[in-house]
Amino acid sequence: MTTSPQQLDLTFTAPIEKDGAFATFLTVPDSAEVLGTQRAVKVGGTIDGHEFAATLMPSGAGPHWLPLRAAICRAIGKGLAGDEVTVQLRQRLS
């Protein structure tokens, strides 16, 4: 079943977090309330002005995690734990 994207308007600034050597992610504040679910949700938007699409993953504790791929980290010139980024979620794709 295909659904059309829904508009979102969520902008936030958050520090990059790391879990081990490979997991790089952001915690999306108030995501369960804004999205109306604690399940995985595909979204699109910008990180520091660079377009991206990703799947927000449930953390199990309330907010979702936004995984950061190496390509977006290179594009924005950030990727260390504690680096601050500004995210604008524009579309819910699922």
JSON list of C-alpha atoms in Angstrom, two decimals:
[
{"chain": "A", "resi": 1, "resn": "MET", "atom": "CA", "xyz": [0.00, 0.00, 0.00]},
{"chain": "A", "resi": 2, "resn": "THR", "atom": "CA", "xyz": [1.52, 3.33, -1.06]},
{"chain": "A", "resi": 3, "resn": "THR", "atom": "CA", "xyz": [0.73, 6.48, 0.85]},
{"chain": "A", "resi": 4, "resn": "SER", "atom": "CA", "xyz": [1.61, 10.02, -0.13]},
{"chain": "A", "resi": 5, "resn": "PRO", "atom": "CA", "xyz": [4.06, 11.96, 2.05]},
{"chain": "A", "resi": 6, "resn": "GLN", "atom": "CA", "xyz": [2.60, 13.98, 4.90]},
{"chain": "A", "resi": 7, "resn": "GLN", "atom": "CA", "xyz": [3.99, 17.41, 5.71]},
{"chain": "A", "resi": 8, "resn": "LEU", "atom": "CA", "xyz": [5.91, 17.78, 8.98]},
{"chain": "A", "resi": 9, "resn": "ASP", "atom": "CA", "xyz": [7.21, 20.92, 10.63]},
{"chain": "A", "resi": 10, "resn": "LEU", "atom": "CA", "xyz": [9.66, 19.91, 13.34]},
{"chain": "A", "resi": 11, "resn": "THR", "atom": "CA", "xyz": [12.91, 21.84, 13.73]},
{"chain": "A", "resi": 12, "resn": "PHE", "atom": "CA", "xyz": [15.40, 21.16, 16.51]},
{"chain": "A", "resi": 13, "resn": "THR", "atom": "CA", "xyz": [19.07, 21.42, 17.40]},
{"chain": "A", "resi": 14, "resn": "ALA", "atom": "CA", "xyz": [20.72, 18.42, 19.03]},
{"chain": "A", "resi": 15, "resn": "PRO", "atom": "CA", "xyz": [24.17, 17.02, 19.72]},
{"chain": "A", "resi": 16, "resn": "ILE", "atom": "CA", "xyz": [25.46, 14.07, 17.73]},
{"chain": "A", "resi": 17, "resn": "GLU", "atom": "CA", "xyz": [25.60, 10.93, 19.86]},
{"chain": "A", "resi": 18, "resn": "LYS", "atom": "CA", "xyz": [27.74, 7.81, 19.41]},
{"chain": "A", "resi": 19, "resn": "ASP", "atom": "CA", "xyz": [27.22, 4.27, 20.63]},
{"chain": "A", "resi": 20, "resn": "GLY", "atom": "CA", "xyz": [30.35, 2.26, 20.04]},
{"chain": "A", "resi": 21, "resn": "ALA", "atom": "CA", "xyz": [32.52, 2.62, 16.96]},
{"chain": "A", "resi": 22, "resn": "PHE", "atom": "CA", "xyz": [29.78, 2.58, 14.34]},
{"chain": "A", "resi": 23, "resn": "ALA", "atom": "CA", "xyz": [26.45, 3.98, 15.57]},
{"chain": "A", "resi": 24, "resn": "THR", "atom": "CA", "xyz": [26.11, 7.73, 15.04]},
{"chain": "A", "resi": 25, "resn": "PHE", "atom": "CA", "xyz": [22.70, 9.24, 15.72]},
{"chain": "A", "resi": 26, "resn": "LEU", "atom": "CA", "xyz": [20.58, 12.09, 17.09]},
{"chain": "A", "resi": 27, "resn": "THR", "atom": "CA", "xyz": [17.80, 11.90, 19.65]},
{"chain": "A", "resi": 28, "resn": "VAL", "atom": "CA", "xyz": [14.66, 13.54, 18.21]},
{"chain": "A", "resi": 29, "resn": "PRO", "atom": "CA", "xyz": [12.89, 15.46, 21.00]},
{"chain": "A", "resi": 30, "resn": "ASP", "atom": "CA", "xyz": [9.12, 14.98, 21.42]},
{"chain": "A", "resi": 31, "resn": "SER", "atom": "CA", "xyz": [9.07, 12.64, 18.40]},
{"chain": "A", "resi": 32, "resn": "ALA", "atom": "CA", "xyz": [6.53, 10.17, 19.78]},
{"chain": "A", "resi": 33, "resn": "GLU", "atom": "CA", "xyz": [4.09, 13.00, 20.47]},
{"chain": "A", "resi": 34, "resn": "VAL", "atom": "CA", "xyz": [4.66, 14.76, 17.12]},
{"chain": "A", "resi": 35, "resn": "LEU", "atom": "CA", "xyz": [4.50, 11.55, 15.05]},
{"chain": "A", "resi": 36, "resn": "GLY", "atom": "CA", "xyz": [1.79, 9.87, 17.11]},
{"chain": "A", "resi": 37, "resn": "THR", "atom": "CA", "xyz": [3.69, 6.59, 17.30]},
{"chain": "A", "resi": 38, "resn": "GLN", "atom": "CA", "xyz": [6.68, 4.90, 18.90]},
{"chain": "A", "resi": 39, "resn": "ARG", "atom": "CA", "xyz": [7.26, 2.74, 15.82]},
{"chain": "A", "resi": 40, "resn": "ALA", "atom": "CA", "xyz": [9.83, 3.28, 13.06]},
{"chain": "A", "resi": 41, "resn": "VAL", "atom": "CA", "xyz": [8.92, 6.16, 10.73]},
{"chain": "A", "resi": 42, "resn": "LYS", "atom": "CA", "xyz": [10.51, 7.20, 7.42]},
{"chain": "A", "resi": 43, "resn": "VAL", "atom": "CA", "xyz": [11.11, 10.95, 7.18]},
{"chain": "A", "resi": 44, "resn": "GLY", "atom": "CA", "xyz": [12.76, 13.52, 4.94]},
{"chain": "A", "resi": 45, "resn": "GLY", "atom": "CA", "xyz": [14.20, 16.95, 5.62]},
{"chain": "A", "resi": 46, "resn": "THR", "atom": "CA", "xyz": [17.49, 18.73, 6.13]},
{"chain": "A", "resi": 47, "resn": "ILE", "atom": "CA", "xyz": [20.43, 18.48, 8.50]},
{"chain": "A", "resi": 48, "resn": "ASP", "atom": "CA", "xyz": [22.42, 21.72, 8.61]},
{"chain": "A", "resi": 49, "resn": "GLY", "atom": "CA", "xyz": [20.82, 22.57, 5.25]},
{"chain": "A", "resi": 50, "resn": "HIS", "atom": "CA", "xyz": [21.67, 19.26, 3.52]},
{"chain": "A", "resi": 51, "resn": "GLU", "atom": "CA", "xyz": [18.77, 17.11, 2.26]},
{"chain": "A", "resi": 52, "resn": "PHE", "atom": "CA", "xyz": [18.35, 13.64, 3.72]},
{"chain": "A", "resi": 53, "resn": "ALA", "atom": "CA", "xyz": [15.86, 10.80, 4.04]},
{"chain": "A", "resi": 54, "resn": "ALA", "atom": "CA", "xyz": [16.06, 8.26, 6.86]},
{"chain": "A", "resi": 55, "resn": "THR", "atom": "CA", "xyz": [14.07, 6.00, 9.12]},
{"chain": "A", "resi": 56, "resn": "LEU", "atom": "CA", "xyz": [13.59, 7.25, 12.67]},
{"chain": "A", "resi": 57, "resn": "MET", "atom": "CA", "xyz": [14.10, 4.31, 14.99]},
{"chain": "A", "resi": 58, "resn": "PRO", "atom": "CA", "xyz": [12.24, 3.89, 18.30]},
{"chain": "A", "resi": 59, "resn": "SER", "atom": "CA", "xyz": [14.56, 4.14, 21.29]},
{"chain": "A", "resi": 60, "resn": "GLY", "atom": "CA", "xyz": [12.30, 2.18, 23.60]},
{"chain": "A", "resi": 61, "resn": "ALA", "atom": "CA", "xyz": [12.40, 5.07, 26.08]},
{"chain": "A", "resi": 62, "resn": "GLY", "atom": "CA", "xyz": [10.10, 7.52, 24.27]},
{"chain": "A", "resi": 63, "resn": "PRO", "atom": "CA", "xyz": [11.94, 9.61, 21.69]},
{"chain": "A", "resi": 64, "resn": "HIS", "atom": "CA", "xyz": [13.14, 8.28, 18.33]},
{"chain": "A", "resi": 65, "resn": "TRP", "atom": "CA", "xyz": [16.73, 8.10, 17.15]},
{"chain": "A", "resi": 66, "resn": "LEU", "atom": "CA", "xyz": [17.77, 9.55, 13.80]},
{"chain": "A", "resi": 67, "resn": "PRO", "atom": "CA", "xyz": [20.71, 7.51, 12.47]},
{"chain": "A", "resi": 68, "resn": "LEU", "atom": "CA", "xyz": [23.36, 9.58, 10.69]},
{"chain": "A", "resi": 69, "resn": "ARG", "atom": "CA", "xyz": [25.08, 8.04, 7.70]},
{"chain": "A", "resi": 70, "resn": "ALA", "atom": "CA", "xyz": [28.74, 8.74, 7.02]},
{"chain": "A", "resi": 71, "resn": "ALA", "atom": "CA", "xyz": [27.82, 10.59, 3.79]},
{"chain": "A", "resi": 72, "resn": "ILE", "atom": "CA", "xyz": [25.68, 13.18, 5.60]},
{"chain": "A", "resi": 73, "resn": "CYS", "atom": "CA", "xyz": [28.36, 13.62, 8.28]},
{"chain": "A", "resi": 74, "resn": "ARG", "atom": "CA", "xyz": [30.92, 14.34, 5.54]},
{"chain": "A", "resi": 75, "resn": "ALA", "atom": "CA", "xyz": [28.52, 16.72, 3.77]},
{"chain": "A", "resi": 76, "resn": "ILE", "atom": "CA", "xyz": [27.92, 18.79, 6.91]},
{"chain": "A", "resi": 77, "resn": "GLY", "atom": "CA", "xyz": [31.52, 18.53, 8.14]},
{"chain": "A", "resi": 78, "resn": "LYS", "atom": "CA", "xyz": [30.46, 17.09, 11.50]},
{"chain": "A", "resi": 79, "resn": "GLY", "atom": "CA", "xyz": [30.40, 13.65, 13.06]},
{"chain": "A", "resi": 80, "resn": "LEU", "atom": "CA", "xyz": [31.99, 13.79, 16.47]},
{"chain": "A", "resi": 81, "resn": "ALA", "atom": "CA", "xyz": [29.99, 13.14, 19.61]},
{"chain": "A", "resi": 82, "resn": "GLY", "atom": "CA", "xyz": [28.77, 16.47, 20.92]},
{"chain": "A", "resi": 83, "resn": "ASP", "atom": "CA", "xyz": [28.80, 18.29, 17.56]},
{"chain": "A", "resi": 84, "resn": "GLU", "atom": "CA", "xyz": [25.56, 20.32, 17.35]},
{"chain": "A", "resi": 85, "resn": "VAL", "atom": "CA", "xyz": [23.38, 20.07, 14.24]},
{"chain": "A", "resi": 86, "resn": "THR", "atom": "CA", "xyz": [20.09, 21.67, 13.26]},
{"chain": "A", "resi": 87, "resn": "VAL", "atom": "CA", "xyz": [17.47, 19.33, 11.82]},
{"chain": "A", "resi": 88, "resn": "GLN", "atom": "CA", "xyz": [14.28, 20.21, 10.01]},
{"chain": "A", "resi": 89, "resn": "LEU", "atom": "CA", "xyz": [11.88, 17.32, 9.45]},
{"chain": "A", "resi": 90, "resn": "ARG", "atom": "CA", "xyz": [9.64, 18.28, 6.52]},
{"chain": "A", "resi": 91, "resn": "GLN", "atom": "CA", "xyz": [7.95, 15.07, 5.40]},
{"chain": "A", "resi": 92, "resn": "ARG", "atom": "CA", "xyz": [6.69, 11.85, 6.90]},
{"chain": "A", "resi": 93, "resn": "LEU", "atom": "CA", "xyz": [7.26, 9.26, 4.19]},
{"chain": "A", "resi": 94, "resn": "SER", "atom": "CA", "xyz": [5.63, 6.30, 5.99]}
]
